[in-house]
mmCIF file of C-alpha atoms and ligand atoms in Angstrom:
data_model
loop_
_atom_site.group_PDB
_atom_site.id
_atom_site.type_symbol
_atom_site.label_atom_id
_atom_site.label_comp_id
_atom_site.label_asym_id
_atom_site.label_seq_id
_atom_site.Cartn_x
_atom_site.Cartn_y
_atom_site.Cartn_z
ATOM 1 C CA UNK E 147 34.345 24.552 32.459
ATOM 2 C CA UNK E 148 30.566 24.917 32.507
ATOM 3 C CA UNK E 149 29.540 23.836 28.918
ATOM 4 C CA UNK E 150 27.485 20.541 27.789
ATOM 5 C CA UNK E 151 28.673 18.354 25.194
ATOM 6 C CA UNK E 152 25.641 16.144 23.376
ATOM 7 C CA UNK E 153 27.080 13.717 20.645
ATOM 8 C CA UNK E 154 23.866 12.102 19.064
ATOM 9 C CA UNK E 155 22.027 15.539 18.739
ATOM 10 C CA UNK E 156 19.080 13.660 17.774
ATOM 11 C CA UNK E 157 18.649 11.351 20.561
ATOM 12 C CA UNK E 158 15.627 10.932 22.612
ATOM 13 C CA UNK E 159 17.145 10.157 25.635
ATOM 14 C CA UNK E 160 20.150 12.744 25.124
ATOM 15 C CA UNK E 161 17.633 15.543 24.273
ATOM 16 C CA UNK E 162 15.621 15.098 27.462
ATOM 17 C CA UNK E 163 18.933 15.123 29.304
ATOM 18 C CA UNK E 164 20.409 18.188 27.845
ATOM 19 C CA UNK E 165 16.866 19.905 28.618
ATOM 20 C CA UNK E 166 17.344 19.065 32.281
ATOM 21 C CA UNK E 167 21.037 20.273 32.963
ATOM 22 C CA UNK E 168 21.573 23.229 30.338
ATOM 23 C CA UNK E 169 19.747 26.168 32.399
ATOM 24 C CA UNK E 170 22.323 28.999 32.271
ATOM 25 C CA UNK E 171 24.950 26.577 30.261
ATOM 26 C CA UNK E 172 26.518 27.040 26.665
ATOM 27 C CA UNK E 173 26.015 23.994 24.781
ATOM 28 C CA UNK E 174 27.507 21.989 22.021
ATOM 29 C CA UNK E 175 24.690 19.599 19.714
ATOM 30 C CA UNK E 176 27.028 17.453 17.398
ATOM 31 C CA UNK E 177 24.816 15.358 15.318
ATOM 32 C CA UNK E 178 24.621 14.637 11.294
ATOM 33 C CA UNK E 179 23.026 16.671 9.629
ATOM 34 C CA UNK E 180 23.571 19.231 12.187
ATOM 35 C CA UNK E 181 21.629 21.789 10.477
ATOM 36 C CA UNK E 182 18.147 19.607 11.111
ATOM 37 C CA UNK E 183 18.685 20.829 14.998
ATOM 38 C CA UNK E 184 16.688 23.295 15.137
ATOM 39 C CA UNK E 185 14.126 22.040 17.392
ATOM 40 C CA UNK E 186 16.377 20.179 19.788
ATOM 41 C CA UNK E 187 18.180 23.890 19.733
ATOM 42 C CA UNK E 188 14.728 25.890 20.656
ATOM 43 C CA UNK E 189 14.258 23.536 23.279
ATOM 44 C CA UNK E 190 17.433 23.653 25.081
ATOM 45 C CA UNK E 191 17.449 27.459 24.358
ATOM 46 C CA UNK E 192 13.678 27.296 26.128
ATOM 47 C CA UNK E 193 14.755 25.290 28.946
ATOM 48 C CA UNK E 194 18.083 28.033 29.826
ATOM 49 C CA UNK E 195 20.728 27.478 27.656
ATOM 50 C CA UNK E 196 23.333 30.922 27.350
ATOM 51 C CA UNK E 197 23.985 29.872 23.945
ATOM 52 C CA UNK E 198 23.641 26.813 21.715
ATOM 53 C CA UNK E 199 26.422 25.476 18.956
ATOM 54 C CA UNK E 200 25.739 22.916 16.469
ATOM 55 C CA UNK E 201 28.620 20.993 14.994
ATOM 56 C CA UNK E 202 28.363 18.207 12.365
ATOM 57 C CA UNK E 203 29.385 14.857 13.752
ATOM 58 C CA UNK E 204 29.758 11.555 12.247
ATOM 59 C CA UNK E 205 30.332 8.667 14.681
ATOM 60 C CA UNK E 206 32.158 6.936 12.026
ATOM 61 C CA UNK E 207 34.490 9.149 11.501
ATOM 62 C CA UNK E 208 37.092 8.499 14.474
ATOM 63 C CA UNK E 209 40.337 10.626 12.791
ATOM 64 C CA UNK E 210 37.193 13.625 13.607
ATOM 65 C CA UNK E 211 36.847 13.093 16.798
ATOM 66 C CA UNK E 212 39.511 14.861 19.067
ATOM 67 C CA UNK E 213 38.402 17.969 16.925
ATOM 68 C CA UNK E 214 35.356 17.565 17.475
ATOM 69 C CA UNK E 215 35.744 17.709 21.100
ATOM 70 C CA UNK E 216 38.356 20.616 21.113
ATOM 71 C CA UNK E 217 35.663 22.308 18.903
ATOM 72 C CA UNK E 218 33.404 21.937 21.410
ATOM 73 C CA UNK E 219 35.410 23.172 24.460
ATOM 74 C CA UNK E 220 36.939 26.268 22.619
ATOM 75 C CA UNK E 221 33.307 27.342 21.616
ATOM 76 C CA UNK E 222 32.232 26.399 25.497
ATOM 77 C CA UNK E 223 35.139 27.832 27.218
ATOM 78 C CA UNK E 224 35.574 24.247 28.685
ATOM 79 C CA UNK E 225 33.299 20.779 29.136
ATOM 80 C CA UNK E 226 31.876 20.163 32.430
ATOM 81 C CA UNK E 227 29.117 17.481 30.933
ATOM 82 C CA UNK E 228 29.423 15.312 27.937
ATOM 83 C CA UNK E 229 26.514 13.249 26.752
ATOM 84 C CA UNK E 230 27.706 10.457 24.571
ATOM 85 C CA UNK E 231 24.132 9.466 23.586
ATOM 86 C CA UNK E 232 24.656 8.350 19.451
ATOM 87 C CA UNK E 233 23.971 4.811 18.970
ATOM 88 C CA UNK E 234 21.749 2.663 16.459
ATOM 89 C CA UNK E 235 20.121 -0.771 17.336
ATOM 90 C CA UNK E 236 20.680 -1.849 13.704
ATOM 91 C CA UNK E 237 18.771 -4.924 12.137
ATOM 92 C CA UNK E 238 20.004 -8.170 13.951
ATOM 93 C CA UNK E 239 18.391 -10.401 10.815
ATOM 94 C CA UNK E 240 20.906 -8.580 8.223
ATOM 95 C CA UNK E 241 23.297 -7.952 10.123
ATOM 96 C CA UNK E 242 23.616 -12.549 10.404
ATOM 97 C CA UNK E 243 24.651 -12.532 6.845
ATOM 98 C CA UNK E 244 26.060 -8.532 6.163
ATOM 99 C CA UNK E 245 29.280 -7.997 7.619
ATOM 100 C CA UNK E 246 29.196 -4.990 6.547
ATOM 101 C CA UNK E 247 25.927 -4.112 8.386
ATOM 102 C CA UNK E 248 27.209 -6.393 11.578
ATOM 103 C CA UNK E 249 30.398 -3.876 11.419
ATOM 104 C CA UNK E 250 28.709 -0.733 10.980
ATOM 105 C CA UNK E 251 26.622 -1.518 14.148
ATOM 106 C CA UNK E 252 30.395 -2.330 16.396
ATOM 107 C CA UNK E 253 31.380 0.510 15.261
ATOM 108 C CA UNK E 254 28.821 2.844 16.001
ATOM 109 C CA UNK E 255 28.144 1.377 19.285
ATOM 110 C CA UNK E 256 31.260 0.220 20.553
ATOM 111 C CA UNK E 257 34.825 1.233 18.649
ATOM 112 C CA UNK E 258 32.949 5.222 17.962
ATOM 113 C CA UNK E 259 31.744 4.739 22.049
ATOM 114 C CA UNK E 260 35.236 3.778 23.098
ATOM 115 C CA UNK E 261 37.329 6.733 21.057
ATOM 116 C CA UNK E 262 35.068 9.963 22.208
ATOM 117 C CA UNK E 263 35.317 8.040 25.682
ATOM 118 C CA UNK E 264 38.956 7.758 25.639
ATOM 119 C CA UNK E 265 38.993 11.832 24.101
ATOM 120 C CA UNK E 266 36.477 12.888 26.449
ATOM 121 C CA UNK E 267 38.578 11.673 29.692
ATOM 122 C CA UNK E 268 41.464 12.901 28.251
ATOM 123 C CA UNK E 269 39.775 16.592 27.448
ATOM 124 C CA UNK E 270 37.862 17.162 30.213
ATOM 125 C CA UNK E 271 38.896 17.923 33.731
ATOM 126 C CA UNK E 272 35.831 17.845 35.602
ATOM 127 C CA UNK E 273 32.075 17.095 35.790
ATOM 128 C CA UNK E 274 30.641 14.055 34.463
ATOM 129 C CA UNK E 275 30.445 11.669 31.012
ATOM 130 C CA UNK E 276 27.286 9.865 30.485
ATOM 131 C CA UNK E 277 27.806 7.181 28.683
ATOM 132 C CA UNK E 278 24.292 4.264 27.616
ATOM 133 C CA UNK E 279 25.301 0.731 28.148
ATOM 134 C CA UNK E 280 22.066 -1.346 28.174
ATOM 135 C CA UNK E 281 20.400 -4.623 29.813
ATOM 136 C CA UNK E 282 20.714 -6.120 26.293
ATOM 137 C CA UNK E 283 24.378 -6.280 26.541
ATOM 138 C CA UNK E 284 23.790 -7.720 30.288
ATOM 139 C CA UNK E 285 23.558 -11.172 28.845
ATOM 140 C CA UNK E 286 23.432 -11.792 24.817
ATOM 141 C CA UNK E 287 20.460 -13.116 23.266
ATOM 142 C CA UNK E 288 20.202 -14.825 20.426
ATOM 143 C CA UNK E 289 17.568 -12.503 19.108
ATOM 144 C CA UNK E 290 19.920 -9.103 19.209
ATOM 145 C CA UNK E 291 23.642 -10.502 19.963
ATOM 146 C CA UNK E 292 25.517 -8.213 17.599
ATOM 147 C CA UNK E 293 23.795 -4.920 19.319
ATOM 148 C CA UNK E 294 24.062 -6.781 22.467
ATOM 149 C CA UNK E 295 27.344 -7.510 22.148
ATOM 150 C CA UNK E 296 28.673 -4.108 21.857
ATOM 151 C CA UNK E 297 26.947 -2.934 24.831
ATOM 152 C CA UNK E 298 28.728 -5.595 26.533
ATOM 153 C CA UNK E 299 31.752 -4.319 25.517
ATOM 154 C CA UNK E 300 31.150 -0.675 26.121
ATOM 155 C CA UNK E 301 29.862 -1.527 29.619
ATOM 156 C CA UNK E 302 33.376 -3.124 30.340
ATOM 157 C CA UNK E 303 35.223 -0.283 29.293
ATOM 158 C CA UNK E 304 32.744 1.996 31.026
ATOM 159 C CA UNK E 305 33.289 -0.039 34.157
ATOM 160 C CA UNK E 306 37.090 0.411 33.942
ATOM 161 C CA UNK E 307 37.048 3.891 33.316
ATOM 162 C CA UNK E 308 34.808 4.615 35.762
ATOM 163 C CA UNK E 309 37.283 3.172 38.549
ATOM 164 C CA UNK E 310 40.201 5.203 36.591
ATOM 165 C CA UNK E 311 38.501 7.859 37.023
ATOM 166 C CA UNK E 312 37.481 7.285 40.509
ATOM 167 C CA UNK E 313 38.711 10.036 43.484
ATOM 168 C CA UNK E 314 39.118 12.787 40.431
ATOM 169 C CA UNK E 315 36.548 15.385 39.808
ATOM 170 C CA UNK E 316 35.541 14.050 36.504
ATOM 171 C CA UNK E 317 33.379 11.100 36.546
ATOM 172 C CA UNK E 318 31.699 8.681 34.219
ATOM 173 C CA UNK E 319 28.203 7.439 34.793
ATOM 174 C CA UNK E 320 26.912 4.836 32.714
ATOM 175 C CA UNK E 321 23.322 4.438 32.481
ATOM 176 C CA UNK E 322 21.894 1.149 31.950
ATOM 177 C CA UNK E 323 17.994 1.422 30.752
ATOM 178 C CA UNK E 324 15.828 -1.385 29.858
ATOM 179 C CA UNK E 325 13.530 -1.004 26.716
ATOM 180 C CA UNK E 326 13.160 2.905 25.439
ATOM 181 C CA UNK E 327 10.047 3.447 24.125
ATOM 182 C CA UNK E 328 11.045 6.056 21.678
ATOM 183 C CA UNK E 329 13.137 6.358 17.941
ATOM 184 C CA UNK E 330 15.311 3.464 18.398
ATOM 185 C CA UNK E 331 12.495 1.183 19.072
ATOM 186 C CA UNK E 332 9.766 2.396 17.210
ATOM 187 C CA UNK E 333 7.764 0.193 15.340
ATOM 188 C CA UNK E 334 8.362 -2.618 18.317
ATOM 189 C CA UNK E 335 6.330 -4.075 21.118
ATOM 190 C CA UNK E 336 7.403 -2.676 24.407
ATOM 191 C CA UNK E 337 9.311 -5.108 26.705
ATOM 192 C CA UNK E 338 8.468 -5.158 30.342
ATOM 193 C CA UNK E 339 9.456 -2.707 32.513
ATOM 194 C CA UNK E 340 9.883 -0.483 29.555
ATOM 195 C CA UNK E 341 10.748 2.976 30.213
ATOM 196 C CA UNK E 342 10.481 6.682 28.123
ATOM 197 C CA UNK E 343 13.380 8.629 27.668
ATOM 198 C CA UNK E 344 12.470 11.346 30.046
ATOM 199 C CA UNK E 345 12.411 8.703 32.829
ATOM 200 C CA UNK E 346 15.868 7.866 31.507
ATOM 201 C CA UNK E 347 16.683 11.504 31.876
ATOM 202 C CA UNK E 348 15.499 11.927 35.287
ATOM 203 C CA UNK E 349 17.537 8.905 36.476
ATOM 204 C CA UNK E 350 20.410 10.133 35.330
ATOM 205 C CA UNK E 351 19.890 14.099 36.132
ATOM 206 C CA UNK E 352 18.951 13.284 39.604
ATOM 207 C CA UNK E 353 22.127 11.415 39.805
ATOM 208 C CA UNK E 354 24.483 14.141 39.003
ATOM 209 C CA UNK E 355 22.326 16.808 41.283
ATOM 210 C CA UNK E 356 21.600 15.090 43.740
ATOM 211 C CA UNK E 357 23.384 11.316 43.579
ATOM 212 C CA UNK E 358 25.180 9.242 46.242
ATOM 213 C CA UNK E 359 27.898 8.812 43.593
ATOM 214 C CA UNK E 360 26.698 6.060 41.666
ATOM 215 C CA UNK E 361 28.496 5.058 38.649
ATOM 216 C CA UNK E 362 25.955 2.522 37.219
ATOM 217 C CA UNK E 363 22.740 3.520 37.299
ATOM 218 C CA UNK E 364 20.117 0.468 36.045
ATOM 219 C CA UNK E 365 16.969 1.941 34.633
ATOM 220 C CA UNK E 366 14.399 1.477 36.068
ATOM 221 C CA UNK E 367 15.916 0.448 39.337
ATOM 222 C CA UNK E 368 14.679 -2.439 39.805
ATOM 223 C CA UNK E 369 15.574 -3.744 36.581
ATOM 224 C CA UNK E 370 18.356 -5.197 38.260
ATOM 225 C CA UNK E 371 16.609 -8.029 39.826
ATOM 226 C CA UNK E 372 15.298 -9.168 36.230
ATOM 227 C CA UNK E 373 18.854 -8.731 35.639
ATOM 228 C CA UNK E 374 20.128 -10.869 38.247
ATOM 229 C CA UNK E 375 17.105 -13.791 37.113
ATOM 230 C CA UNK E 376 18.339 -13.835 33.537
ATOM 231 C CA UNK E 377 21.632 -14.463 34.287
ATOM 232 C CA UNK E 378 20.371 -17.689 35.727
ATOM 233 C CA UNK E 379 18.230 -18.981 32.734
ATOM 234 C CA UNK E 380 19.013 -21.932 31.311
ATOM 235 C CA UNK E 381 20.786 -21.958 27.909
ATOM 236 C CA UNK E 382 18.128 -23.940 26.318
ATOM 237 C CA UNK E 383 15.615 -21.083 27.276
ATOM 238 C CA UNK E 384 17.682 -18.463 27.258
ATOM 239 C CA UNK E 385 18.197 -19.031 23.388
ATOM 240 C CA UNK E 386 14.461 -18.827 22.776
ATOM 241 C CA UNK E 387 13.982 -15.187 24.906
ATOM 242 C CA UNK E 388 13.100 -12.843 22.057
ATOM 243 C CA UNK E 389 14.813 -9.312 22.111
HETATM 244 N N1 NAP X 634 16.091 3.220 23.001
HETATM 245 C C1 NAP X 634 16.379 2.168 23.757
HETATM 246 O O1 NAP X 634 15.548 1.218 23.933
HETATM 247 C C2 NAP X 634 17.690 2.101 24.486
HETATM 248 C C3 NAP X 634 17.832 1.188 25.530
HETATM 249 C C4 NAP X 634 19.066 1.116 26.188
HETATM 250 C C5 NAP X 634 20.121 1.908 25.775
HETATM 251 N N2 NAP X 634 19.947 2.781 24.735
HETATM 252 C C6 NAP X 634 21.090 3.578 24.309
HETATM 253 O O2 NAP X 634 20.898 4.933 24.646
HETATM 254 C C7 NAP X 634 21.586 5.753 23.696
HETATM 255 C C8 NAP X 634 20.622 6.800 23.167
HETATM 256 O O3 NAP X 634 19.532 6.127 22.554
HETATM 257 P P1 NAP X 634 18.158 6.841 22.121
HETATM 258 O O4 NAP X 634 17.036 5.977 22.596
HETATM 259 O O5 NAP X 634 18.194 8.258 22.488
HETATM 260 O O6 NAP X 634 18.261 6.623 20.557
HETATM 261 P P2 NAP X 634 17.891 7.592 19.336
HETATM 262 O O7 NAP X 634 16.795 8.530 19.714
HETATM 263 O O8 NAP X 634 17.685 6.694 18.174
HETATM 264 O O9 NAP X 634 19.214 8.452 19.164
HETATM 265 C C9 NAP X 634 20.412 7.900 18.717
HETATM 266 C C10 NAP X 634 21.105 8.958 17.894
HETATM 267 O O10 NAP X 634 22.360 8.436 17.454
HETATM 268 C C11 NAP X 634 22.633 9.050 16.229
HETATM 269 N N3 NAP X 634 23.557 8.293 15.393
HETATM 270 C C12 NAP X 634 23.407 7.043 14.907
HETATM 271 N N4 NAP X 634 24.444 6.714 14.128
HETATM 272 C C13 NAP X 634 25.270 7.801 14.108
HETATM 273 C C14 NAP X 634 26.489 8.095 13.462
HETATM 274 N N5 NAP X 634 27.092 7.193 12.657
HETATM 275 N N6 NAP X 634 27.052 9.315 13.661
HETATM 276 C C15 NAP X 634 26.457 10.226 14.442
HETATM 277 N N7 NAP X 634 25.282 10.015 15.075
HETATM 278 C C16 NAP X 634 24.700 8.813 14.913
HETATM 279 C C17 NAP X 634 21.291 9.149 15.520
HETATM 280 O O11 NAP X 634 21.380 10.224 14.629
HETATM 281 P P3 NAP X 634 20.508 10.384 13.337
HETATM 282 O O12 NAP X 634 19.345 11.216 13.800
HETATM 283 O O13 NAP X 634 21.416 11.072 12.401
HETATM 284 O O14 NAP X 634 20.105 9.017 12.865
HETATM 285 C C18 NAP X 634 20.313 9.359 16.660
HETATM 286 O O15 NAP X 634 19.927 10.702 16.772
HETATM 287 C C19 NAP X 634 22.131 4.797 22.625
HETATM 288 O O16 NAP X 634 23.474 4.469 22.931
HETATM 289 C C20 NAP X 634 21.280 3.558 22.804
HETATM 290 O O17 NAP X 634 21.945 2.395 22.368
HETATM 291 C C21 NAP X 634 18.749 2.913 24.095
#
């Protein structure tokens, strides 16, 4: 029950997490296109790892899923972490007028989220899920409400099945960063209090080493005040607040 579980291969946050819980771990990369993980392999492989699996995984594809996840365990010998760490930000502007584009984006970031969730607690005995909710789904903004609005969602469910899962020994800890500079938002001005996805790692990795039980963790910490001070914003301002 010792193997790691990353869903979103790729990610920049989920890669600087595997690298700081895999030494002397078998892990599991699911990701499309699964034979591009080479590097993220080499890495985790350089950081410990026992052995590294790649499976191809396409959020999208929820009938996969529960193999997926039984794929992972038999080649593991049994989950004790799973990273659920796929997501896209999507393009708000198309997304007004697409459906298809504002679906694709729920999907991948909430109904996708919600299924491995629901496998995952089923699967797994013990350890820990890690699960990204985000401040943008703290309060919607005009400027990002369909990604924001599955992060709200997510973070109610993660809420929930945190406290479900509460006095077991498997836990969920959903991590709530601020802006990433990395992939996701390349390209875009940094927002303030921005963070890098190895100080999203850390947060997190400390938290299962060495945490008081925590099952939201806002990153940075004090992210949480800004929090706290948006939810008070006036409508008429708050509709202005870019993303
Ligand atoms: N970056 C931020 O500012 C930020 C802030 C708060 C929360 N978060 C959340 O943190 C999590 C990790 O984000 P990140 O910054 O690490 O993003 P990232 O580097 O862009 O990684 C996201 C990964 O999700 C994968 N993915 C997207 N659609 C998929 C699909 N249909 N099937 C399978 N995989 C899919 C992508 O794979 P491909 O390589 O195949 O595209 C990509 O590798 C996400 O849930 C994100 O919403 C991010």
């Amino acid at each position: 029950m010792n193997g790691i579980l990353l869903l979103g291969g790729h990610s920049d946050i989920g890669g600087d997490l595997l690298t700081r819980l895999c030494a002397g771990r078998p892990v599991v990369l699911a990701a499309r296109r699964a034979w591009t993980l080479t590097e993220v392999a080499e890495r985790a492989t350089a950081a410990g790892a026992t052995e590294v699996h790649t499976l191809d995984f396409e959020a999208t594809d929820l009938a996969s899923h529960r193999a997926l996840v039984d794929r992972a365990a038999d080649l593991t010998g049994g989950l004790g972490t799973a990273i659920v760490a796929f997501g896209i930000l999507g393009e708000q502007r198309r997304a007004e007028t697409d459906e298809a584009h504002a679906v694709e984006i729920a999907t991948v970031d909430y109904t996708a989220q919600v299924s491995m969730l629901t496998i995952l607690a089923d699967t797994m005995t013990r350890g820990e899920i890690i699960a990204f909710s985000s401040i943008a789904g703290w309060r919607a903004r005009r400027a990002n409400y369909v990604y924001g609005s599955t992060k709200a969602g997510l973070d109610a469910f993660c809420q929930g099945l945190a406290d479900r899962l509460h006095g077991t020994p498997l836990r969920l800890i959903t991590a709530r960063p601020g802006f990433v500079i990395g992939s996701m938002t390349e390209g875009m001005d940094p927002a303030p209090m921005s963070v890098t996805p190895a100080e999203v790692a850390d947060a997190v990795a400390t938290e299962i080493t060495d945490g008081k039980g925590s099952t939201t963790l806002w990153i940075p910490r004090r992210l949480r005040l800004l929090a706290w001070i948006m939810a008070a914003v006036p409508r008429p301002i708050w509709r202005k607040m870019p993303r």
